[in-house]
Every structure is written in structure tokens, then in C-alpha cells.
Tab-separated table of C-alpha atoms and ligand atoms in Angstrom:
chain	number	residue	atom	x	y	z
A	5	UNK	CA	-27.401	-18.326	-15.990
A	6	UNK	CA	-26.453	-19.614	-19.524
A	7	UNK	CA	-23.286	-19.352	-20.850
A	8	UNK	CA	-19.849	-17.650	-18.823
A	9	UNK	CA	-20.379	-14.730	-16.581
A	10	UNK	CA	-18.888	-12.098	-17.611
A	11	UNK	CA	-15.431	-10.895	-16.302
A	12	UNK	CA	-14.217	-7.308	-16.946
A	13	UNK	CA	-10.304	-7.026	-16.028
A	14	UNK	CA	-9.077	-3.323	-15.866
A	15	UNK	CA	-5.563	-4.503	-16.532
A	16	UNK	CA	-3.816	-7.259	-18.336
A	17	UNK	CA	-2.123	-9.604	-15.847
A	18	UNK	CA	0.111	-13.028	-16.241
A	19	UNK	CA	-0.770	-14.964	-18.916
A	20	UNK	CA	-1.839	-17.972	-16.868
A	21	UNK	CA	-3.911	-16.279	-14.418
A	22	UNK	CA	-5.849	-15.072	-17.382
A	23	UNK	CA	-6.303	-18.473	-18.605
A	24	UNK	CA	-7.495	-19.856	-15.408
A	25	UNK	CA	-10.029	-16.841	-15.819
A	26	UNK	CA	-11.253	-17.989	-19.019
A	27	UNK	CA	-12.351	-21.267	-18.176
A	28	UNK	CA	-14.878	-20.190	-16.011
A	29	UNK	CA	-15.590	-16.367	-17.447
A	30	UNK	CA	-15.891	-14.868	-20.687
A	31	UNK	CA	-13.155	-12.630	-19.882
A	32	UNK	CA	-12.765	-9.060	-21.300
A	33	UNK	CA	-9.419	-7.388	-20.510
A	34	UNK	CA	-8.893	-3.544	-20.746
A	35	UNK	CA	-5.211	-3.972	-22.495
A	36	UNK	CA	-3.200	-0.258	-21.945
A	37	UNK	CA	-0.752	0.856	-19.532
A	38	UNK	CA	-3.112	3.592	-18.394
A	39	UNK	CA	-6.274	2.533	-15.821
A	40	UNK	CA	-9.576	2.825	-17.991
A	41	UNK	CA	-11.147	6.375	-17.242
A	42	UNK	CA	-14.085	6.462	-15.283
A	43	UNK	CA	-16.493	5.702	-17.948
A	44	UNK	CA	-14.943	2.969	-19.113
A	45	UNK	CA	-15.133	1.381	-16.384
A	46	UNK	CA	-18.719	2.680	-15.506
A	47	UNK	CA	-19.831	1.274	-19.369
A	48	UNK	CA	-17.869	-2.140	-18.662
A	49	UNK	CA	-19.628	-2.828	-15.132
A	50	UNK	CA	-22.960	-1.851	-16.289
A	51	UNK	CA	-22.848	-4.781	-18.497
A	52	UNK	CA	-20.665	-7.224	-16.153
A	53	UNK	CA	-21.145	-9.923	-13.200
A	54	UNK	CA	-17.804	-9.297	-12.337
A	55	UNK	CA	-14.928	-7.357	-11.919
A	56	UNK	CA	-11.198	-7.794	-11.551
A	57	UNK	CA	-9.522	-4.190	-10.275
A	58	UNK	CA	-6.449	-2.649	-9.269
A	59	UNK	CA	-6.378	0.375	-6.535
A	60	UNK	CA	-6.187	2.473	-9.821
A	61	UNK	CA	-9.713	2.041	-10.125
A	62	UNK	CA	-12.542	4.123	-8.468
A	63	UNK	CA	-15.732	2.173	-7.360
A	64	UNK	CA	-18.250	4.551	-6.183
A	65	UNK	CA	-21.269	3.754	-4.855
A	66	UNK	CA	-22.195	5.457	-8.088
A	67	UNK	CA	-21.161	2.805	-10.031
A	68	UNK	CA	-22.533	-0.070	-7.917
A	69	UNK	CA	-26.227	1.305	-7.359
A	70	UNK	CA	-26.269	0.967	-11.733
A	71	UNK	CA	-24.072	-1.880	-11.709
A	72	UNK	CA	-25.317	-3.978	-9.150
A	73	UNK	CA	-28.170	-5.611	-10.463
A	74	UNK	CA	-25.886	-7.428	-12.508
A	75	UNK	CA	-22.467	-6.973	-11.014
A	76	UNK	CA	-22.024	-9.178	-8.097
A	77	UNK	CA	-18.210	-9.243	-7.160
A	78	UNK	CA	-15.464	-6.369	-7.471
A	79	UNK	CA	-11.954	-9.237	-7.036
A	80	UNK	CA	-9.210	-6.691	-5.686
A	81	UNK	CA	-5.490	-7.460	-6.857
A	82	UNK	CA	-4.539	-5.522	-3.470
A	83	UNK	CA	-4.517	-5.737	0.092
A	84	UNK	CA	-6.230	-2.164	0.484
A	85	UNK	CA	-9.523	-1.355	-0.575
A	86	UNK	CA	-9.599	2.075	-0.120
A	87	UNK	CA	-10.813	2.687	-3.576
A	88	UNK	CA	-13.659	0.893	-3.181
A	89	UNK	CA	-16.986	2.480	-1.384
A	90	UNK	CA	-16.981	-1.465	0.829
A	91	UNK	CA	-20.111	-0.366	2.585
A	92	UNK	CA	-21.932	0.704	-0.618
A	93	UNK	CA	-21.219	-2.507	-2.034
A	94	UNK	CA	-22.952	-4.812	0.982
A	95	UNK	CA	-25.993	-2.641	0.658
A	96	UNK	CA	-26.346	-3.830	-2.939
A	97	UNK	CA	-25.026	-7.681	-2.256
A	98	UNK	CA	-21.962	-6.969	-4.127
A	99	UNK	CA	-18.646	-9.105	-2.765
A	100	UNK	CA	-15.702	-7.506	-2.139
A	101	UNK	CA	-12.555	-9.574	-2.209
A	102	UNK	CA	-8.958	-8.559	-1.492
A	103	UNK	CA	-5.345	-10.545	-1.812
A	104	UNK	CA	-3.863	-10.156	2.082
A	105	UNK	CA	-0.701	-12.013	3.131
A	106	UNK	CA	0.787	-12.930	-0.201
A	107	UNK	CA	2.492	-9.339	0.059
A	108	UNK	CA	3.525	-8.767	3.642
A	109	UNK	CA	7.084	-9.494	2.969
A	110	UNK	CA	7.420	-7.641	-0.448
A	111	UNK	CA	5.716	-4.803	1.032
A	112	UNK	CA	8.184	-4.968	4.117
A	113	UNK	CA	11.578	-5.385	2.237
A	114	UNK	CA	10.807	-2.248	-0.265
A	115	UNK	CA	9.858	-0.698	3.752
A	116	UNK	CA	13.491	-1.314	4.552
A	117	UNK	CA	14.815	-0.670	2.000
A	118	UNK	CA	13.902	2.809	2.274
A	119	UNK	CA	14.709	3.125	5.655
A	120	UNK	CA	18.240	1.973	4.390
A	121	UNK	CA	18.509	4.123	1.498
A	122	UNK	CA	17.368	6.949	3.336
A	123	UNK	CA	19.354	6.363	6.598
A	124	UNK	CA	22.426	5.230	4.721
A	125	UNK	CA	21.887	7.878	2.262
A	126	UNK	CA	22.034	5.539	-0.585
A	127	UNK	CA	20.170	7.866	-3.414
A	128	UNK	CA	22.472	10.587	-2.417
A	129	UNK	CA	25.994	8.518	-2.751
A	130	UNK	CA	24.840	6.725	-6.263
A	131	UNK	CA	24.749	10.487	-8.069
A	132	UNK	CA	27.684	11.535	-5.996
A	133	UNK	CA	29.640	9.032	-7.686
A	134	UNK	CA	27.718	8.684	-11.276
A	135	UNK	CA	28.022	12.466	-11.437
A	136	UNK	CA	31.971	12.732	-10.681
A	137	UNK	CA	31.215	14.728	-7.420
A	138	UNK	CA	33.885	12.148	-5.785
A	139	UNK	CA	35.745	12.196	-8.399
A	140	UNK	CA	36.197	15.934	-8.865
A	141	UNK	CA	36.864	16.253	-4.858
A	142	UNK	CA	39.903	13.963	-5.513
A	143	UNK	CA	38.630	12.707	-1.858
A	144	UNK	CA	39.188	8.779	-1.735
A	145	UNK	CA	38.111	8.323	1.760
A	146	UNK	CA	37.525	10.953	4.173
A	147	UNK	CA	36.350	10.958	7.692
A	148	UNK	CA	33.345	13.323	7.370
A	149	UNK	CA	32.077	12.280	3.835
A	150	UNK	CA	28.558	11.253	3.791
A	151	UNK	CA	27.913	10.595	7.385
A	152	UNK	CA	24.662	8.441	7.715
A	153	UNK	CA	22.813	7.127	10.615
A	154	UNK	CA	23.173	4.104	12.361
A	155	UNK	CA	20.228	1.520	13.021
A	156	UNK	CA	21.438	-0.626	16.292
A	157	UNK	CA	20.106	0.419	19.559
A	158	UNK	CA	17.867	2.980	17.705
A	159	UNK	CA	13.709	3.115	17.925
A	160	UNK	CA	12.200	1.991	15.179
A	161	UNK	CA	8.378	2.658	15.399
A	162	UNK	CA	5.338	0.799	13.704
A	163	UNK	CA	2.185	2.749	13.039
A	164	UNK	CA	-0.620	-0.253	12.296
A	165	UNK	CA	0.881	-3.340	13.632
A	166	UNK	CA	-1.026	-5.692	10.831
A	167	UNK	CA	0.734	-7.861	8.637
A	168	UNK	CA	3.137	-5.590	7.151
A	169	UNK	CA	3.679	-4.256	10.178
A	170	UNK	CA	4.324	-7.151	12.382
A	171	UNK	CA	7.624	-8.302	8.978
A	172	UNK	CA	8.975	-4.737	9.443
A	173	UNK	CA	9.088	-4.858	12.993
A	174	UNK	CA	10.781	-8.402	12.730
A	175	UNK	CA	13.465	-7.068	10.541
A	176	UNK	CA	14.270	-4.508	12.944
A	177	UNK	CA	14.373	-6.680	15.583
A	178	UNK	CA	17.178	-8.034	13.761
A	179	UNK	CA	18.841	-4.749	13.215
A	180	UNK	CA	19.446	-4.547	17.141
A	181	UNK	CA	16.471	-1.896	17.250
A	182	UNK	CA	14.066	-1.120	20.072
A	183	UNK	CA	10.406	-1.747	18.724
A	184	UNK	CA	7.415	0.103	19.922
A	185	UNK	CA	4.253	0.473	18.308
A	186	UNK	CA	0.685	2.215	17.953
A	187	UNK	CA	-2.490	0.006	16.745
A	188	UNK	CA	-6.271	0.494	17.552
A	189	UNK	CA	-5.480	-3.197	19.732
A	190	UNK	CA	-2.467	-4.590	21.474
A	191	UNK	CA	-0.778	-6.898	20.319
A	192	UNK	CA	0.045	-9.384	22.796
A	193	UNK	CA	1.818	-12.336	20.553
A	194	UNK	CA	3.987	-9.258	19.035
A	195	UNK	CA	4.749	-7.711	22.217
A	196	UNK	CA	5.759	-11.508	23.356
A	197	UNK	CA	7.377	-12.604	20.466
A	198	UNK	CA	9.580	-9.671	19.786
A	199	UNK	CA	9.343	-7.689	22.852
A	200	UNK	CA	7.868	-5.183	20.788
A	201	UNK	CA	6.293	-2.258	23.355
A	202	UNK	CA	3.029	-0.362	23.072
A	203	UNK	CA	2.698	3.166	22.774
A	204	UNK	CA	-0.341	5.820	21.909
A	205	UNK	CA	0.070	7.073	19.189
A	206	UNK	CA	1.575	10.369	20.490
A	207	UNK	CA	4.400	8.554	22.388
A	208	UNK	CA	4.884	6.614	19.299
A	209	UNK	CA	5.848	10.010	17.773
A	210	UNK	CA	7.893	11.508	20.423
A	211	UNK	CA	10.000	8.272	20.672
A	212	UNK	CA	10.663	7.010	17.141
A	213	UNK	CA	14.041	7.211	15.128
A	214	UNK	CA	12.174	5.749	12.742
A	215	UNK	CA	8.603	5.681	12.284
A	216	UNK	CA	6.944	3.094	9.675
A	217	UNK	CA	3.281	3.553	9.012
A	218	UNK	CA	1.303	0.392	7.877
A	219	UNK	CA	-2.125	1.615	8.685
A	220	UNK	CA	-4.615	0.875	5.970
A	221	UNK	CA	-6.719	4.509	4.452
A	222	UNK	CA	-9.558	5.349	5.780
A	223	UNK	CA	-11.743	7.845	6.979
A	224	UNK	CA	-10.047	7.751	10.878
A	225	UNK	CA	-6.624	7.564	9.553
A	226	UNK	CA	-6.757	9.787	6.240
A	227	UNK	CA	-3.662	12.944	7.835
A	228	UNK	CA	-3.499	10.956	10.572
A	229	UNK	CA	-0.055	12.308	10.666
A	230	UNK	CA	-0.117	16.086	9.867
A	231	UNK	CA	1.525	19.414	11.468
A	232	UNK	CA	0.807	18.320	14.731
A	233	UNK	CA	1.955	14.961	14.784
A	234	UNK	CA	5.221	15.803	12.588
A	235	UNK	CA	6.128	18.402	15.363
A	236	UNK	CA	6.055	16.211	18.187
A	237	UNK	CA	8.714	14.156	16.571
A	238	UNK	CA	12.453	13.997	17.308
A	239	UNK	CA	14.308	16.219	14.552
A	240	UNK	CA	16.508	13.445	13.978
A	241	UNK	CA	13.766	10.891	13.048
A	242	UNK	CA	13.094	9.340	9.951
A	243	UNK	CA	9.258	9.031	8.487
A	244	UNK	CA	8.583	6.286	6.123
A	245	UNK	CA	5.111	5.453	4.451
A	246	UNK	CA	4.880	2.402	2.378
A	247	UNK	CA	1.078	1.911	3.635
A	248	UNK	CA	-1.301	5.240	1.635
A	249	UNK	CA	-0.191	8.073	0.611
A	250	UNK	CA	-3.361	10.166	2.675
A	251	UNK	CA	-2.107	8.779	5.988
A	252	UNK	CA	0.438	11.940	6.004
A	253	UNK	CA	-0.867	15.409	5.116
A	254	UNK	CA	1.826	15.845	2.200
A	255	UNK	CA	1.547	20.043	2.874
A	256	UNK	CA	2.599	19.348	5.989
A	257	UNK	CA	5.152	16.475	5.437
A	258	UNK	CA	6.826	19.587	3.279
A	259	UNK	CA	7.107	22.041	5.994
A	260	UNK	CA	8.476	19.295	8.589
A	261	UNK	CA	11.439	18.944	5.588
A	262	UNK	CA	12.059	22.147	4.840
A	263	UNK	CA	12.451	23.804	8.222
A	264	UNK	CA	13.837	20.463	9.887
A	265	UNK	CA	11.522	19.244	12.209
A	266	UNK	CA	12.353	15.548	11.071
A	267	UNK	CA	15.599	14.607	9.395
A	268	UNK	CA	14.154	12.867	5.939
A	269	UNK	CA	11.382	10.471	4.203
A	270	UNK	CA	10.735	7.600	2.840
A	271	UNK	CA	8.131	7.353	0.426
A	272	UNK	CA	6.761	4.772	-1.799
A	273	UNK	CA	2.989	6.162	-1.549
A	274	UNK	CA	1.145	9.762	-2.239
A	275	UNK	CA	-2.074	11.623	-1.985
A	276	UNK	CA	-1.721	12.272	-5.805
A	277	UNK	CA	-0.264	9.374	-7.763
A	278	UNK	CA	1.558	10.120	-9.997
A	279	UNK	CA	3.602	12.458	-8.419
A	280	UNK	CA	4.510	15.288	-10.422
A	281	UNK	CA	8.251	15.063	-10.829
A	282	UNK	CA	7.929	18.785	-10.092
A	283	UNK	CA	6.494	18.359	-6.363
A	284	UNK	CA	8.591	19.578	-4.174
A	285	UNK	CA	9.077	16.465	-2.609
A	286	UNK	CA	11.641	15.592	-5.231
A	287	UNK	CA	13.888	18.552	-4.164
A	288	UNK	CA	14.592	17.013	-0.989
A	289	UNK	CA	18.147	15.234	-1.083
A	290	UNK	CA	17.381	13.495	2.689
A	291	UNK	CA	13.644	11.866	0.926
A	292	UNK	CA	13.485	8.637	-1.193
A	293	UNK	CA	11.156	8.234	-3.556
A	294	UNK	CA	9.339	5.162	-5.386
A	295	UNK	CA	6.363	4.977	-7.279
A	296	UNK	CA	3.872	2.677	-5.041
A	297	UNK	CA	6.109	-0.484	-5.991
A	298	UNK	CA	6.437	-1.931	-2.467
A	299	UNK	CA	4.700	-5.094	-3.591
A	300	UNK	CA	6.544	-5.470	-7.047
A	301	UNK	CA	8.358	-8.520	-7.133
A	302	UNK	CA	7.735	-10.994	-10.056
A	303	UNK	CA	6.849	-14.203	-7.220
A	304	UNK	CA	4.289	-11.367	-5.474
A	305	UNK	CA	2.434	-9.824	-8.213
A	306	UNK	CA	1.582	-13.404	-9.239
A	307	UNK	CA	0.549	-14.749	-6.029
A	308	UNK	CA	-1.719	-11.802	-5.943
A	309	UNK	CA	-2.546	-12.230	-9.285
A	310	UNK	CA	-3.414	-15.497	-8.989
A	311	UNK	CA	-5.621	-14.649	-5.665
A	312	UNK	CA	-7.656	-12.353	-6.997
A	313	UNK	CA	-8.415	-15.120	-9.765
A	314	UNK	CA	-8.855	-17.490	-7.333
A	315	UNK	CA	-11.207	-15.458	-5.579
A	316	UNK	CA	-13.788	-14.775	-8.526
A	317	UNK	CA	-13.408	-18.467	-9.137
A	318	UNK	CA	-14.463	-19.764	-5.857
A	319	UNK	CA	-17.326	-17.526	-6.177
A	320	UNK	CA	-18.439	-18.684	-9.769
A	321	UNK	CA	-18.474	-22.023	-7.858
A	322	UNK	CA	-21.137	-21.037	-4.998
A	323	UNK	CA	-18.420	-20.404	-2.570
A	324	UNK	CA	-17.793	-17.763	-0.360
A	325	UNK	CA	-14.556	-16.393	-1.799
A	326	UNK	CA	-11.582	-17.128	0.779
A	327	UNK	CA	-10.721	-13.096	0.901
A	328	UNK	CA	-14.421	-11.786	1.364
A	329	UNK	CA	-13.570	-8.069	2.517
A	330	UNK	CA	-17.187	-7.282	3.199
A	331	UNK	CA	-18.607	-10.650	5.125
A	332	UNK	CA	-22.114	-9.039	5.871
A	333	UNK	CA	-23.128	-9.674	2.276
A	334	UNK	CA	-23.531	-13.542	2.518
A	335	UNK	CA	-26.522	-11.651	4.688
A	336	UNK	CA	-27.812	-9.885	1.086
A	337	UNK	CA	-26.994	-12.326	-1.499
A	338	UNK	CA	-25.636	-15.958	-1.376
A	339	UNK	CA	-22.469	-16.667	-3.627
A	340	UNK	CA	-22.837	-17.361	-7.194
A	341	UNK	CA	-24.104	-16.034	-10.512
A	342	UNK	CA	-27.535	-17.593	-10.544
A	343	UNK	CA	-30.186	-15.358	-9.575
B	17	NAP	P1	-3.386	-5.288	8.156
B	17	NAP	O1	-2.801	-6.619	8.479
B	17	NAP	O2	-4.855	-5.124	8.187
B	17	NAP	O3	-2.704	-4.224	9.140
B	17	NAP	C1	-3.154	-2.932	9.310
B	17	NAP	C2	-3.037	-2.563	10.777
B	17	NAP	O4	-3.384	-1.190	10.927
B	17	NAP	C3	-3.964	-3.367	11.670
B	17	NAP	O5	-3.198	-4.028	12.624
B	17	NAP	C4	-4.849	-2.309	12.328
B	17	NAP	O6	-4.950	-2.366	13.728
B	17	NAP	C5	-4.074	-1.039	12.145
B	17	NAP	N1	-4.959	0.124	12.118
B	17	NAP	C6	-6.072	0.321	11.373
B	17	NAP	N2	-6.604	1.506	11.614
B	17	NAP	C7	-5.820	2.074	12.556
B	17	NAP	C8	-5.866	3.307	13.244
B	17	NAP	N3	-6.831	4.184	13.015
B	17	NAP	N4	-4.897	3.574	14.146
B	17	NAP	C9	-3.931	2.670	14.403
B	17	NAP	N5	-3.841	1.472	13.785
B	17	NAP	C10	-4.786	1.196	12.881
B	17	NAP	O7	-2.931	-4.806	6.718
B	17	NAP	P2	-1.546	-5.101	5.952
B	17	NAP	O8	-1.688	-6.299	5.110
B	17	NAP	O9	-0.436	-5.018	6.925
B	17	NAP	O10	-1.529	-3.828	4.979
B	17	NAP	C11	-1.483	-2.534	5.502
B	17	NAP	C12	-1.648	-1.489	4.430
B	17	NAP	O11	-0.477	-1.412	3.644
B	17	NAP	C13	-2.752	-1.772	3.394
B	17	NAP	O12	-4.032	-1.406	3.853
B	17	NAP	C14	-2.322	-0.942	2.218
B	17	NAP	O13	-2.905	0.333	2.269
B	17	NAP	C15	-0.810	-0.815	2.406
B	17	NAP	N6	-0.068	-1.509	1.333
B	17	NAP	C16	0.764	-0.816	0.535
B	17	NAP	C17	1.485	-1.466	-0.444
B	17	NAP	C18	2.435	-0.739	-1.346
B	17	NAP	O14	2.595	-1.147	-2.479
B	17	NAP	N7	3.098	0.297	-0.885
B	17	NAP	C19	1.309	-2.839	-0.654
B	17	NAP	C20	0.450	-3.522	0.197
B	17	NAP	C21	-0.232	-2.861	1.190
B	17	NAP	P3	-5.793	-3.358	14.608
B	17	NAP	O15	-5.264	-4.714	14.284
B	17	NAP	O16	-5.449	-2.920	15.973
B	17	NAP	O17	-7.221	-3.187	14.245
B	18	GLV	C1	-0.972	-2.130	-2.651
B	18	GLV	O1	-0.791	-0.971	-2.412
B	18	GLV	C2	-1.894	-2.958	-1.955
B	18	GLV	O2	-2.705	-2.448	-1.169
B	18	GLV	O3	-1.867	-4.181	-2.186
């Protein structure tokens, strides 16, 4: 190839990653708050070797059949590739890469703290006091105000014990809480390590106080938690999904609310994101909401930043990038950008 290959961002990261990225691309970097709209990014892959993408962005088979005679890698700044058709891609010898690990305890930390603002009713208190509710009950302290739940000797339940799952369960351990879990394998180091017990997936949801899902999207888990499951679970228990927002049927998550068969949410993820601040998710006082943040911290986003960088860059070099999602297509097409 002469000259850079060239490197279509959909969104403007740190500074320094993007200079790495330059000295080894001619870099093009779609610069607004918003994701580029289909086309865009159809126009911008048609005429790139490679792309850096968020989970904003769609990559259809679609767009790799046209794209893939030139495009070779899709770099993911995420853990979960659901947006991208993975399968699609190896058929056409384009590399997937992802950024796993760097967020497993960002991810878990926003996990608990929902569990803690939900449990502890944290949302709840904060407008109770901003809005002079406490005030205007000339209640200092009182024995029945604002009675949460406690954590200690309680069940906390991991749905995909992975990474994320593995730190959650770790800082429940700590909590004095009971861990049992549902994955497609056992876990043996986890069940050794912190005792943690296996479960199927319907015991899972007849035993939890709290259940965490950490299960990845995809076509077996998408509602993998709908009516059904929500109605074996105890009404005092606690749902929290910091993993995809199709794991839970959201139609269904509504009913369980409304007509109490679990006590409240936590949710950082949604089928439809953004979520229309009219949903009627937001009416619920026992559900916390965040938009998809549970891996914003300034030292995560640029470790995954960075990864994704470091990914693309490996490649340019002949390598097989260290995150290859899809490791069939060293089968299609060696590393690299020379033909
Ligand atoms: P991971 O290490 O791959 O863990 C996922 C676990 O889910 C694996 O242990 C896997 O089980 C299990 N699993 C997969 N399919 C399953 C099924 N059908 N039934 C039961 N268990 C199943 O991934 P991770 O790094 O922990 O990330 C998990 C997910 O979190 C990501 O895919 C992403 O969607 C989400 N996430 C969200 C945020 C956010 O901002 N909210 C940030 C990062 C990640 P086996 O090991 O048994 O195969
Ligand atoms: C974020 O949701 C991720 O998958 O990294």
C-alpha cells in the first residue's frame, strides 16, 4: 500500500490516543456529539481500511459486503459487540476487535452503585430533601422515614458470571451477601474463591434479592428475562441491568413494577437508547436510572480508548490485534493492509 491507511473514527476521543492514530493512519474523525447516521458511516467505510466505532454505530453485513474489499478492521471502543454483524465480518476477512478487562471494575462500581441507590433509596431521599419534603414535615428523625433494605445476609444473584460479573460478585461478597449465579459454564475458580453457588437460571430467579445481569446481547439472551422470568421472582427482589438493555423485555419489566411482582430497578441500559424521558420507566420512584455510563470514568474511557488504538495499530503492523473478537478470520485474510 502507499501512503497511511485510512482510519475513519465515528467519534472524537482523547487527544493523545488520536495522535498515536495519526502516526500510523491518515485519520478522519467524525467530530459531533451525535453518532454519524447510517450513511455516513456507510459513505466513510466504503472508502476506508479501517474503522474505529462505538456501540452507537450499526455494522450490518450491509455495510461490510460494500465495504470489505477495502475495509479490513472495525476497532470497537467496547467490550460488547452486539452492534456489529461478527459473523458477517469473518466471511469477508474483516477483524473485529473489542477493549475487554480495562472496564470490569468501572462497569461493576456504577453496578453497585445502583444496587445502593436503589436499595438505600438514594434518588428518592436527594429530592426529598432538595425539594423541602423534610423540611415541610418538620420530621428530623423518625423511625419509619424512608425505610430501605439491608444488604448483609441477603442473595445477591449474577446472571453471566464473565468479567463484570465475577467484580460484582466480589463486592458482594464483601457486603456479607450469599452469591449464587447462572452462566452457560460453571465456574469452578469463582465457586472456590468466593464460595459463590451455581444455580439454573430459574433458581437463580426464585432465589435472588438481588439479581445483576452481566450477560453480553445476543440472539440466545435478547428477553432473556421477560414475563415469565420476572414472575418467578421474589416480590421483594431487586433487578439491576448494567450489561444490554434487550436482555429484559422492557414491556414486561413495566408490568413486574407496576403491579409489584419485584420491588424496584436498576438501570443503566435500554432497548431504545435514548430513553424518552417520557417512558414510563421514569415514573417509577423504586427504579434508578443512568444513561449507559457504567464504564464512564476518566482512567476507563482512556484505557479503552487507548485499546482500541492499540488494536488497529498492532494490525497496521502485521499483527494479530491482541482483542481479535472474531479469531476465524486469520483463516480469510492475514493481518495487515497490504493486499
Ligand atoms: P464476559 O467476561 O464475556 O462475561 C459475560 C458472561 O456471560 C460470560 O461468563 C458468559 O458465560 C455469560 N453468558 C453468555 N451468554 C449467556 C447465556 N445465554 N446465559 C448465561 N450466561 C451467558 O463479558 P464482560 O466483560 O463481563 O461484559 C459483559 C457485558 O456487559 C458486555 O457484553 C456488555 O454488553 C456489558 N457492558 C455494559 C457496560 C455499560 O456501560 N453498562 C460496559 C461494559 C460492558 P460463559 O462464560 O459460561 O460462556
Ligand atoms: C459498553 O457498554 C461496553 O460494552 O463496553
Amino acid at each position: 500500500m502507499s501512503g497511511k491507511p485510512r482510519l475513519f473514527m465515528t467519534r472524537k476521543v482523547f487527544d493523545e490516543v488520536i495522535d498515536r492514530l495519526r502516526e500510523k493512519f491518515e485519520v478522519e474523525v467524525w467530530d459531533r456529539y451525535q453518532p454519524p447516521p447510517y450513511e455516513v458511516l456507510l459513505e466513510e467505510a466504503l472508502k476506508s481500511d479501517a474503522l474505529y466505532t462505538l456501540l452507537t454505530d450499526k455494522i450490518d453485513c450491509s455495510l461490510l459486503e460494500k465495504a470489505s474489499p477495502r475495509l479490513r478492521i472495525v476497532a470497537q471502543m467496547a467490550v460488547g459487540y452486539d452492534n456489529i454483524d461478527v459473523e458477517c465480518a469473518t466471511k469477508y476477512g474483516v477483524y473485529v476487535t473489542n477493549t475487554p478487562g480495562v472496564l470490569t471494575d468501572a462497569v461493576a462500581e456504577l453496578t453497585w452503585a445502583l444496587i445502593l441507590a436503589v436499595t438505600k433509596r438514594i434518588v428518592e431521599a436527594d429530592v426529598f430533601v432538595r425539594w423541602g419534603e423534610w423540611k415541610r414535615l418538620e420530621t428530623g428523625w423518625h423511625p419509619m422515614m424512608m425505610l430501605g433494605v439491608e444488604l448483609k445476609g441477603k442473595t445477591l444473584g449474577i446472571l453471566g458470571m464473565g468479567r463484570i460479573g465475577k467484580r460484582v460478585a466480589e463486592i458482594g461478597k464483601a457486603f456479607g451477601m450469599k452469591i449464587i449465579y447462572h452462566s452457560r459454564k460453571r465456574k469452578e475458580d469463582v465457586e472456590k474463591e468466593l464460595g459463590a453457588e451455581y444455580r439454573s437460571l430459574e433458581d437463580l430467579l426464585k432465589e435472588s434479592d438481588i439479581l445483576s445481569i452481566h450477560v453480553p446481547l445476543s440472539p440466545e439472551t435478547k428477553h432473556l428475562i421477560g414475563e415469565k422470568e420476572l414472575r418467578m421472582m421474589k416480590p421483594t427482589a431487586i433487578l439491576i441491568n448494567t450489561a444490554r438493555g434487550p436482555v429484559v423485555d422492557t414491556e414486561a419489566l413495566v408490568k413486574a413494577l407496576r403491579e409489584g411482582w419485584i420491588a424496584g430497578a436498576g438501570l443503566d441500559v435500554f432497548e431504545e437508547e435514548p430513553l424518552d424521558p417520557n417512558h414510563p420507566l421514569t415514573a417509577f420512584k423504586n427504579v434508578v436510572l443512568a444513561p449507559h455510563i457504567g464504564s464512564a470514568t476518566k482512567e476507563t474511557r482512556m484505557k479503552m480508548a487507548m485499546m482500541a488504538a492499540e488494536n488497529l495499530i498492532a494490525f497496521s503492523e502485521g499483527k494479530v490485534p491482541p482483542n481479535l473478537v472474531n479469531k476465524d478470520v486469520v483463516k480469510i485474510r492475514p493481518p495487515g493492509f497490504e493486499d
